[in-house]
Amino acid sequence: MNKNISPVKGTHDLYGQDMEKFNYVVELFYSIANKFNFNAIQTPIIENQELFSRSVGELTDIVSKEMYSFIDKNESILCLRPEATSGIARFAAANYQSGSLKFSTHGPMFRRERPQKGRYRQFYQINIENIGEKSPYIDFEIIYIASAFINKLGISNDKYNLLINSLGSAEDQNNFSKLLKDYLSQFTKKLSETSLSRLNKNPLRILDSKDDGDREILVNAPKIRDHLSKESKDYFSKIKMFLSDNGISFQEDDKLVRGLDYYTHTTFEFQTNEEKRQNAILAGGRYDKLINMISTKDMPGIGWAAGIERLMALIPNVNKGNNSSKKILLALQKEEYLNSLNVLKQLYQSDFSHEIKISNNIKKLFSYADKNDFDFLLLIGESEIQSNEISVKDLNKKIQKTHSLTDFNLKNEIR
Ligand code: ATP
Ligand code: MG
């Protein structure tokens, strides 16, 4: 019998340096989101499956192949969320009053994909969404925040590209769908099985195909760029102008349709220059159709999501804490020395990060303090107890002093 239970395929534990990095990315994200007046939200991890089949789309990879769905005891069909936007849109539809609702969130997402480096079945995203109002400035601002965030993380701009595209309005998409379907219908014998199944119901989805044969056929397909209404083109031009004015370089890429059905108008993706499929670090777009797909309301929205693991892979390790908070080890030879110890109470009341360690072996206590980056060691051994003293060692300056245990004042000695 195998006694060791491993983590589920495609999942991973976060601990130590990884956890430090994770928190660093998340904190930095919220600091920028707050600066632009976005409000934090947490929506449930389990949702009704219908939320995603209606919004992300029945024919997308995410919903058709990758969703973790199950029948609950009351027979409703639930799933683990594959993305965050739909849950936030559900909340926005139910709670909207006026103006823009601006949200920031982070948390785990679940997709049953083939695990690879940078691709997991449980992975973490940070998200930002602006729902309720629509203008080129709003689209620009959401992209600007992404760019500021990536720069603040210290990822230099020669390491990634920003790709942008416009999918036009819902009406543009309907018109274009017909043209695309006519073109693709000439190749029914060559198209992949998946694309063929999408041809009638949702030909735009085929533009997102990863199949090499399909990609070849798509080279000469009509381009959505050539079939945008004047209004949609103007809207897109204004966003590009804001980007240029603010020094954000971008490339236009008309293949950027994104893997979800709810996008309209602006789509964008930050990709690293690495030659691998998992090179997308942050992606998003405008989703003016989404809210009406899941509610009786109809309002515009735009947002993005970034993969935390993919960002973590691009930044160096981070140092825990800062110098203003000293880390203290209170080391004792016997646990009973803790009884009625005023040092312990002072530690509890202080802001210092601290740990209590008990061992008969004083050498072990010293080496534990050294190995774990403590700044100060407070030692109460047998000899200290006998003389009613406490030894304080500054581990950075390597100075050791003894003090009376009765009069010991933590704040005077730690600086
Ligand atoms: P990809 O093209 O890499 O599959 P996607 O288009 O499916 O990405 P989105 O749904 O737009 O991704 O999610 C936004 C971001 O979340 C991606 O840019 C990526 O950084 C991250 N991401 C998506 N899927 C995974 C995954 N399975 N594991 C880790 N990160 C992921
Ligand atoms: Mg994907």
XYZ file of C-alpha atoms and ligand atoms in Angstrom:
447
model
C 0.000 0.000 0.000
C 1.307 3.442 -0.898
C 1.251 5.492 2.298
C 2.283 8.858 0.882
C -0.562 10.884 -0.548
C 0.643 13.316 -3.203
C -0.983 16.569 -4.250
C -3.599 16.294 -7.007
C -2.096 16.432 -10.511
C -1.682 20.000 -11.689
C -1.852 21.508 -8.191
C 1.014 22.760 -6.069
C 1.710 23.875 -2.525
C 2.972 27.373 -1.855
C 5.407 27.782 0.987
C 8.558 29.607 2.084
C 10.182 31.758 -0.616
C 7.272 31.039 -3.013
C 4.749 32.259 -0.474
C 6.820 35.417 0.111
C 6.829 36.099 -3.610
C 3.125 35.340 -3.920
C 2.281 37.822 -1.153
C 4.594 40.408 -2.645
C 2.826 40.199 -6.032
C -0.627 40.362 -4.437
C 0.230 43.289 -2.129
C 1.798 45.278 -4.923
C -1.272 44.652 -7.075
C -3.681 45.900 -4.410
C -1.559 48.978 -3.741
C -1.835 49.986 -7.400
C -5.524 49.031 -7.614
C -6.231 51.181 -4.525
C -4.377 54.095 -6.054
C -6.816 53.976 -8.986
C -9.760 53.659 -6.615
C -10.669 50.019 -7.276
C -12.353 48.143 -4.420
C -11.427 44.660 -3.276
C -13.991 41.890 -3.619
C -14.004 38.127 -2.986
C -16.621 36.037 -4.757
C -17.231 32.312 -4.073
C -15.029 29.631 -5.586
C -18.063 27.425 -6.258
C -20.679 28.812 -8.611
C -23.578 27.470 -10.648
C -22.092 25.964 -13.764
C -24.574 27.930 -15.844
C -22.801 31.154 -14.930
C -19.846 30.068 -17.050
C -21.640 28.132 -19.782
C -23.633 31.270 -20.523
C -20.787 33.787 -20.249
C -17.470 32.161 -21.135
C -19.404 30.105 -23.691
C -20.553 26.534 -24.204
C -18.178 26.019 -27.126
C -15.001 27.360 -25.530
C -12.221 25.024 -24.338
C -12.682 26.247 -20.796
C -16.333 25.242 -20.556
C -16.444 22.288 -22.925
C -13.318 20.478 -21.721
C -11.689 22.049 -18.712
C -14.370 22.711 -16.137
C -14.450 20.981 -12.754
C -18.212 20.429 -12.493
C -20.196 18.234 -10.158
C -23.780 17.518 -9.206
C -24.520 18.761 -5.721
C -26.702 16.798 -3.290
C -29.753 18.864 -4.234
C -28.957 18.027 -7.873
C -27.887 21.504 -8.924
C -24.863 21.537 -11.194
C -22.013 23.414 -9.578
C -18.427 24.003 -10.619
C -15.147 25.372 -9.381
C -14.714 28.742 -11.031
C -12.370 28.709 -14.043
C -12.088 32.500 -14.051
C -13.150 35.453 -11.922
C -14.863 37.895 -14.269
C -18.198 36.072 -14.502
C -18.630 35.942 -10.709
C -17.855 39.629 -10.395
C -20.229 40.415 -13.273
C -22.942 38.421 -11.473
C -22.356 40.560 -8.378
C -22.265 43.799 -10.383
C -25.535 42.989 -12.167
C -27.279 42.424 -8.845
C -25.799 45.432 -7.041
C -25.360 48.122 -9.669
C -26.732 51.569 -8.896
C -24.913 54.098 -11.040
C -21.546 55.095 -12.457
C -18.644 52.682 -12.548
C -18.165 49.737 -10.237
C -14.431 49.133 -9.946
C -13.263 45.810 -8.547
C -9.981 44.151 -7.658
C -9.610 40.547 -6.537
C -7.243 37.605 -6.406
C -7.640 33.900 -5.747
C -7.505 30.353 -7.121
C -8.994 29.346 -10.486
C -9.515 25.780 -11.731
C -9.123 24.397 -15.245
C -8.539 20.780 -16.132
C -5.708 21.483 -18.566
C -2.631 19.437 -19.369
C -0.190 20.442 -16.617
C 3.115 21.938 -17.769
C 5.522 24.518 -16.432
C 3.411 27.649 -15.902
C 0.177 25.739 -16.546
C -1.686 24.236 -13.619
C -5.126 22.866 -12.849
C -5.384 25.038 -9.761
C -3.645 28.342 -10.388
C -3.952 31.831 -8.990
C -4.987 35.035 -10.665
C -5.221 38.666 -9.810
C -8.088 40.504 -11.488
C -9.323 43.967 -12.077
C -12.700 44.934 -13.555
C -14.461 48.213 -14.370
C -18.200 47.700 -14.906
C -21.008 50.145 -15.734
C -19.437 52.850 -17.875
C -17.691 52.792 -21.201
C -15.218 55.146 -22.835
C -11.835 54.850 -24.563
C -10.232 56.378 -21.467
C -11.599 53.542 -19.305
C -10.089 50.950 -21.669
C -6.811 52.822 -21.689
C -6.740 53.154 -17.898
C -7.265 49.439 -17.391
C -4.328 48.695 -19.721
C -2.266 51.440 -18.085
C -2.771 49.838 -14.659
C -1.569 46.505 -16.075
C 1.524 48.109 -17.493
C 2.270 50.046 -14.279
C 1.852 46.857 -12.263
C 4.230 44.849 -14.445
C 6.807 47.643 -14.326
C 6.498 47.977 -10.557
C 7.163 44.253 -10.248
C 10.516 45.011 -11.836
C 9.867 43.127 -15.081
C 11.724 45.263 -17.609
C 9.930 46.234 -20.798
C 12.377 44.457 -23.093
C 11.118 41.173 -21.596
C 7.510 41.436 -22.784
C 5.204 42.786 -25.474
C 1.760 44.266 -25.217
C -0.509 43.007 -27.992
C -3.843 44.696 -28.644
C -6.760 44.131 -30.966
C -10.355 45.195 -31.463
C -13.132 42.664 -32.017
C -15.669 45.394 -32.682
C -19.207 45.653 -31.367
C -21.603 42.725 -31.056
C -23.096 43.852 -34.375
C -19.665 43.948 -36.087
C -19.061 40.456 -34.775
C -22.361 39.158 -36.136
C -21.639 40.551 -39.585
C -18.088 39.296 -39.549
C -19.178 35.847 -38.321
C -21.177 35.397 -41.513
C -18.210 36.341 -43.718
C -15.901 34.065 -41.774
C -18.349 31.197 -41.945
C -18.632 31.587 -45.727
C -14.872 31.555 -46.074
C -14.319 28.591 -43.746
C -17.129 26.562 -45.338
C -14.809 26.021 -48.322
C -12.501 24.016 -46.071
C -14.866 21.663 -44.268
C -12.744 18.690 -45.344
C -9.561 20.171 -43.885
C -10.752 21.827 -40.676
C -10.083 20.103 -37.351
C -12.985 18.273 -35.772
C -13.356 20.872 -33.007
C -13.387 23.759 -35.462
C -15.908 21.974 -37.642
C -18.218 21.611 -34.661
C -17.952 25.365 -34.094
C -18.479 26.403 -37.694
C -22.246 26.785 -37.509
C -22.758 27.888 -33.949
C -19.743 30.099 -33.309
C -17.259 30.523 -36.184
C -15.340 33.286 -34.348
C -14.161 30.650 -31.876
C -12.213 29.026 -34.729
C -9.894 32.048 -34.842
C -8.598 30.891 -31.458
C -7.742 27.369 -32.717
C -4.289 26.054 -31.831
C -4.462 23.385 -34.576
C -1.709 23.878 -37.190
C -3.968 22.914 -40.106
C -6.632 25.370 -38.971
C -4.023 28.084 -38.537
C -2.907 27.613 -42.122
C -6.470 27.990 -43.395
C -6.883 31.109 -41.254
C -3.961 32.920 -42.875
C -6.152 34.023 -45.801
C -9.388 34.334 -43.849
C -11.147 37.714 -43.761
C -9.799 39.941 -40.992
C -12.086 41.508 -38.440
C -10.004 44.668 -38.634
C -11.261 45.214 -42.198
C -14.878 44.837 -41.137
C -15.217 47.112 -38.135
C -17.815 49.866 -38.206
C -16.516 53.434 -38.263
C -17.628 53.866 -34.678
C -15.667 50.810 -33.523
C -12.589 51.920 -35.445
C -12.730 55.401 -33.894
C -13.131 53.939 -30.448
C -10.054 51.768 -30.949
C -8.012 54.669 -32.388
C -8.681 56.768 -29.314
C -7.353 54.030 -27.032
C -4.225 53.701 -29.157
C -3.715 57.448 -28.926
C -3.951 57.421 -25.123
C -1.438 54.561 -25.030
C 1.035 56.355 -27.280
C 0.621 59.646 -25.412
C 1.504 57.876 -22.190
C 4.549 56.085 -23.522
C 3.092 52.584 -23.606
C 4.321 50.616 -26.597
C 2.047 48.048 -28.161
C 1.667 45.896 -31.244
C -1.594 45.305 -33.025
C -2.396 41.638 -33.503
C -5.614 40.696 -35.278
C -5.309 37.066 -34.167
C -5.868 38.117 -30.578
C -9.475 36.940 -30.177
C -8.992 35.399 -26.699
C -10.486 32.117 -25.530
C -13.746 33.407 -24.083
C -16.962 34.301 -25.889
C -17.834 37.419 -23.976
C -15.273 39.792 -25.460
C -16.180 42.772 -27.641
C -14.056 45.710 -28.827
C -10.708 45.923 -27.064
C -8.662 42.811 -26.276
C -5.079 42.817 -25.038
C -2.413 40.494 -23.765
C 1.022 40.984 -22.214
C 3.293 38.218 -23.456
C 6.875 37.466 -22.537
C 9.399 37.031 -25.336
C 9.942 33.395 -24.388
C 9.274 30.775 -27.049
C 6.617 28.797 -25.234
C 2.860 28.468 -25.181
C 2.697 29.660 -21.566
C 4.048 33.121 -22.387
C 0.879 35.075 -21.559
C 1.297 36.774 -18.208
C -1.718 39.071 -18.241
C -4.720 39.227 -20.525
C -8.097 40.841 -20.784
C -10.560 42.863 -22.747
C -13.909 44.572 -22.979
C -17.010 42.475 -22.385
C -20.084 44.524 -23.182
C -22.208 41.426 -23.892
C -21.379 39.553 -20.707
C -23.720 41.086 -18.126
C -26.753 40.545 -20.344
C -25.757 36.901 -20.874
C -26.104 36.230 -17.145
C -28.759 38.696 -16.018
C -31.641 40.884 -17.144
C -29.348 43.922 -16.948
C -27.209 45.192 -19.767
C -24.066 47.178 -19.104
C -20.527 47.427 -20.355
C -17.401 46.182 -18.636
C -13.688 45.699 -19.103
C -10.994 43.936 -17.112
C -7.935 41.751 -17.024
C -6.465 38.779 -15.225
C -2.838 37.884 -14.624
C -1.450 34.486 -13.651
C 0.337 34.879 -10.328
C 2.578 31.834 -10.878
C 3.681 33.187 -14.262
C 4.525 36.570 -12.722
C 6.382 34.887 -9.861
C 8.600 33.084 -12.365
C 9.738 36.449 -13.732
C 10.760 38.189 -10.528
C 13.665 37.572 -8.126
C 13.195 36.324 -4.572
C 11.934 38.896 -2.124
C 13.175 39.577 1.377
C 10.733 38.998 4.153
C 9.827 42.019 6.239
C 12.031 45.089 6.504
C 14.657 46.335 8.908
C 12.250 48.252 11.043
C 10.818 45.007 12.363
C 13.444 43.027 14.242
C 13.103 39.313 14.563
C 13.674 37.904 18.040
C 14.315 34.395 19.280
C 13.528 33.791 22.941
C 15.535 30.662 23.750
C 15.165 28.706 26.978
C 16.763 25.614 28.322
C 13.565 24.509 30.056
C 9.930 25.164 29.233
C 9.080 25.917 32.875
C 11.224 29.092 32.681
C 8.360 30.560 30.712
C 6.148 30.571 33.793
C 5.549 34.088 35.067
C 8.265 35.405 32.766
C 7.785 39.107 32.220
C 9.911 38.860 29.034
C 7.245 36.717 27.410
C 4.516 39.249 28.211
C 6.637 42.062 26.805
C 7.188 40.097 23.608
C 3.480 39.489 23.214
C 2.767 43.198 23.641
C 5.483 44.307 21.222
C 5.313 44.470 17.420
C 8.485 42.409 17.062
C 8.221 39.171 15.162
C 9.359 36.450 17.513
C 9.566 32.781 18.247
C 10.082 30.734 21.405
C 12.552 27.831 21.256
C 13.281 25.348 24.018
C 16.241 23.023 24.101
C 18.578 21.740 26.760
C 21.390 22.132 24.250
C 22.467 25.802 24.164
C 24.577 25.285 21.024
C 21.464 24.138 19.167
C 19.632 27.270 20.235
C 22.423 29.501 18.905
C 22.660 27.664 15.629
C 18.854 27.792 15.191
C 18.977 31.577 15.656
C 21.768 31.898 13.091
C 20.146 29.690 10.484
C 16.783 31.399 10.676
C 17.886 34.993 10.283
C 16.999 36.207 13.746
C 18.336 39.631 14.700
C 18.354 39.068 18.459
C 18.675 36.056 20.714
C 17.261 36.350 24.235
C 18.710 33.448 26.186
C 17.599 32.106 29.560
C 19.607 29.034 30.443
C 20.219 27.287 33.719
C 23.022 29.661 34.679
C 20.891 32.716 33.845
C 18.063 31.401 36.041
C 20.448 30.892 38.924
C 21.690 34.480 38.718
C 18.228 35.845 37.770
C 19.565 37.202 34.477
C 18.872 37.172 30.786
C 21.534 37.181 28.035
C 20.805 39.343 25.003
C 22.820 38.738 21.876
C 22.677 41.121 18.926
C 23.253 38.591 16.161
C 24.057 41.199 13.518
C 26.564 43.178 15.574
C 27.691 40.061 17.437
C 27.565 41.731 20.854
C 26.262 39.942 23.933
C 25.122 41.570 27.204
C 23.434 40.314 30.343
C 20.631 42.091 32.180
C 18.700 41.571 35.351
C 15.691 39.410 34.576
C 13.453 41.337 36.945
C 14.149 44.773 35.452
C 14.523 43.678 31.831
C 12.939 46.148 29.432
C 12.619 44.671 25.943
C 12.125 47.947 24.087
C 15.310 49.477 25.591
C 17.461 46.578 24.483
C 16.168 45.890 20.982
C 17.001 48.540 18.415
P -3.270 30.590 -22.022
O -3.294 31.117 -23.414
O -1.900 30.578 -21.414
O -4.012 29.310 -21.849
P -5.674 31.958 -21.270
O -5.956 32.816 -22.423
O -6.408 30.699 -21.096
O -4.076 31.690 -21.159
P -6.940 33.740 -19.390
O -8.163 32.966 -19.247
O -6.972 35.004 -20.133
O -5.766 32.818 -19.940
O -6.296 34.017 -17.965
C -5.431 35.124 -17.714
C -4.063 34.676 -17.262
O -4.117 33.612 -16.332
C -3.177 34.145 -18.370
O -2.595 35.194 -19.091
C -2.144 33.367 -17.588
O -1.146 34.209 -17.057
C -2.958 32.801 -16.452
N -3.359 31.396 -16.696
C -4.350 30.946 -17.492
N -4.453 29.617 -17.427
C -3.488 29.195 -16.556
C -3.094 27.929 -16.038
N -3.709 26.795 -16.398
N -2.067 27.877 -15.158
C -1.437 29.018 -14.777
N -1.768 30.234 -15.208
C -2.782 30.347 -16.082
Mg -5.976 28.732 -21.663
